[in-house]
Amino acid sequence: MNMLVYMRQAKNNDLVDIVAIIEAARLYLKQQGINQWQLGYPNQETILNDLNQKNGYVLIVEGQVAGYAAIVSGEEPSYTKIESGHWLNKATDYVAIHRLALSPLYRGQKLTQRFMTAILTYFFEQQVIDFRIDTHPKNMPMQAVIRDNGFTKQGIVRIDEGTNSSIRWAYQLLLK
């Protein structure tokens, strides 16, 4: 099946679709017994902040917003301290991929893989070679996407998700 699929920077009028994708992902994680995103983060305010900072990107499938990711350049405070391992370098000019989510309408079509490829390509063209991402230890689908795109697990980071800090597996990819 031929589908027109591409990535672009998110716009303010994408907000309703993005929030719906995040809420569906939150529910999906809960149904899988994963406590990631269950304390109100990310929320509409988080997404609006992404959009205002020009960090939001959407995956478009046949004209519809099908996925969302926040791509943040520069040092990620929660990545400064890494446990049970280490980053491949001491660089602080990396790109962190956050809030990667796909609409349930598009699950099972390998579109998260395509989204990740688009992200890596777009930022590599802007001279970015260092990519970092984290996910919940129980989030097997996201771990598969991360690994299948060449990332390697580097250790554990702690993410502040409201009232407590949660352990996340931290991954890194260096392109040459």
XYZ file of C-alpha atoms in Angstrom:
176
model
C 0.000 0.000 0.000
C 1.425 3.352 -1.016
C 1.151 6.033 1.631
C 2.461 9.582 1.614
C 4.515 9.772 4.842
C 6.759 12.644 5.909
C 7.868 14.661 8.940
C 7.519 18.387 9.474
C 7.791 20.882 12.278
C 4.630 20.944 14.386
C 2.381 23.992 14.172
C 0.020 25.454 16.767
C -2.997 24.172 14.823
C -1.651 20.602 15.304
C -2.123 20.902 19.087
C -5.487 19.091 19.324
C -4.192 16.139 17.273
C -0.919 15.997 19.241
C -2.669 16.034 22.625
C -4.998 13.247 21.406
C -1.953 11.161 20.379
C -0.263 11.746 23.762
C -3.460 10.839 25.642
C -3.880 7.645 23.591
C -0.236 6.736 24.292
C -0.775 7.376 28.015
C -3.760 4.996 27.989
C -1.810 2.393 25.973
C 1.061 2.492 28.490
C -1.410 2.122 31.376
C -3.059 -0.870 29.672
C 0.409 -2.456 29.349
C 0.987 -1.997 33.086
C 3.666 0.652 32.503
C 3.606 3.613 34.897
C 5.276 5.965 32.377
C 3.264 9.167 31.676
C 0.657 8.303 34.351
C 1.130 11.404 36.549
C -0.058 14.114 34.162
C 3.163 14.531 32.169
C 3.296 15.201 29.293
C 0.250 17.433 29.002
C -1.081 20.237 26.810
C 1.188 22.751 28.541
C 4.218 20.534 27.821
C 3.254 20.337 24.129
C 2.593 24.082 23.889
C 6.040 24.694 25.353
C 7.530 22.332 22.725
C 5.737 24.246 19.972
C 6.816 27.648 21.322
C 10.443 26.454 21.520
C 10.162 25.037 17.951
C 11.010 21.551 19.335
C 7.838 19.772 18.205
C 7.727 17.563 15.099
C 4.856 15.604 13.615
C 4.682 12.569 11.376
C 2.163 13.168 8.602
C 0.444 10.171 6.982
C -1.872 10.888 4.058
C -2.348 14.458 5.294
C -3.148 13.467 8.904
C -1.059 14.034 12.038
C -0.110 10.457 12.911
C 2.793 10.905 15.336
C 4.563 13.385 17.563
C 8.051 13.880 18.966
C 9.879 16.639 20.795
C 13.474 17.014 19.630
C 15.537 19.078 22.051
C 19.046 20.298 21.238
C 21.644 20.798 23.939
C 22.273 19.266 27.305
C 19.328 17.448 28.897
C 19.529 18.004 32.682
C 18.167 14.540 33.495
C 20.875 12.996 31.271
C 23.773 14.666 33.111
C 23.972 11.869 35.662
C 23.910 8.355 34.229
C 24.052 5.210 36.371
C 25.146 1.639 35.601
C 27.041 2.815 32.538
C 28.220 5.939 30.748
C 27.607 8.016 27.629
C 29.904 7.326 24.681
C 31.313 10.855 24.954
C 31.221 13.976 27.128
C 29.483 16.122 24.493
C 26.647 18.443 25.462
C 25.663 19.405 21.893
C 23.502 16.324 21.335
C 19.850 16.027 20.431
C 17.444 14.351 22.873
C 14.309 12.711 21.497
C 11.359 12.990 23.877
C 7.611 12.304 23.884
C 7.748 10.059 20.795
C 4.233 8.724 20.234
C 2.143 7.379 17.383
C -1.626 7.538 16.978
C -3.311 4.177 17.661
C -4.908 4.505 14.200
C -1.475 3.851 12.682
C -0.093 1.140 15.000
C 1.461 -1.951 13.481
C 2.555 -0.275 10.227
C 6.234 0.326 11.169
C 5.567 4.080 11.057
C 7.441 4.759 14.312
C 10.513 3.320 12.562
C 9.969 5.663 9.624
C 9.457 8.594 12.000
C 12.748 7.823 13.763
C 14.561 7.568 10.412
C 13.140 10.955 9.387
C 14.295 12.510 12.678
C 17.825 11.110 12.344
C 18.095 12.183 8.698
C 16.729 15.694 9.260
C 19.054 16.442 12.175
C 22.084 14.723 10.595
C 21.653 17.132 7.672
C 22.038 19.917 10.274
C 25.384 18.426 11.430
C 23.950 16.629 14.472
C 25.675 13.277 15.036
C 24.845 12.563 18.701
C 21.305 11.393 19.525
C 20.003 10.326 22.930
C 16.675 8.903 24.090
C 15.278 7.149 27.127
C 12.341 4.865 27.775
C 10.715 2.859 30.524
C 12.309 -0.568 31.203
C 8.930 -2.237 30.477
C 8.223 -0.306 27.252
C 9.221 -3.112 24.870
C 7.731 -1.609 21.665
C 9.729 1.617 22.118
C 12.880 -0.312 23.044
C 12.530 -2.240 19.772
C 12.199 0.990 17.763
C 15.218 2.466 19.539
C 17.418 -0.624 19.079
C 16.285 -1.196 15.488
C 17.468 2.319 14.658
C 21.005 1.623 15.875
C 20.868 3.066 19.388
C 22.743 1.233 22.128
C 21.782 1.110 25.799
C 24.274 3.165 27.809
C 22.849 2.998 31.323
C 20.081 4.341 33.516
C 18.827 7.892 33.997
C 16.279 9.154 36.482
C 13.394 11.197 35.119
C 11.382 13.492 37.356
C 7.748 12.779 36.479
C 5.948 14.870 39.033
C 6.102 13.486 42.563
C 8.921 10.957 42.208
C 11.859 10.080 40.025
C 11.530 7.096 37.740
C 14.235 4.899 36.268
C 14.580 4.992 32.480
C 16.906 3.105 30.211
C 19.141 5.561 28.365
C 20.242 5.011 24.776
C 22.659 6.789 22.469
C 23.447 6.808 18.762
C 26.523 8.407 17.223
C 26.367 8.905 13.455
C 29.589 9.350 11.511
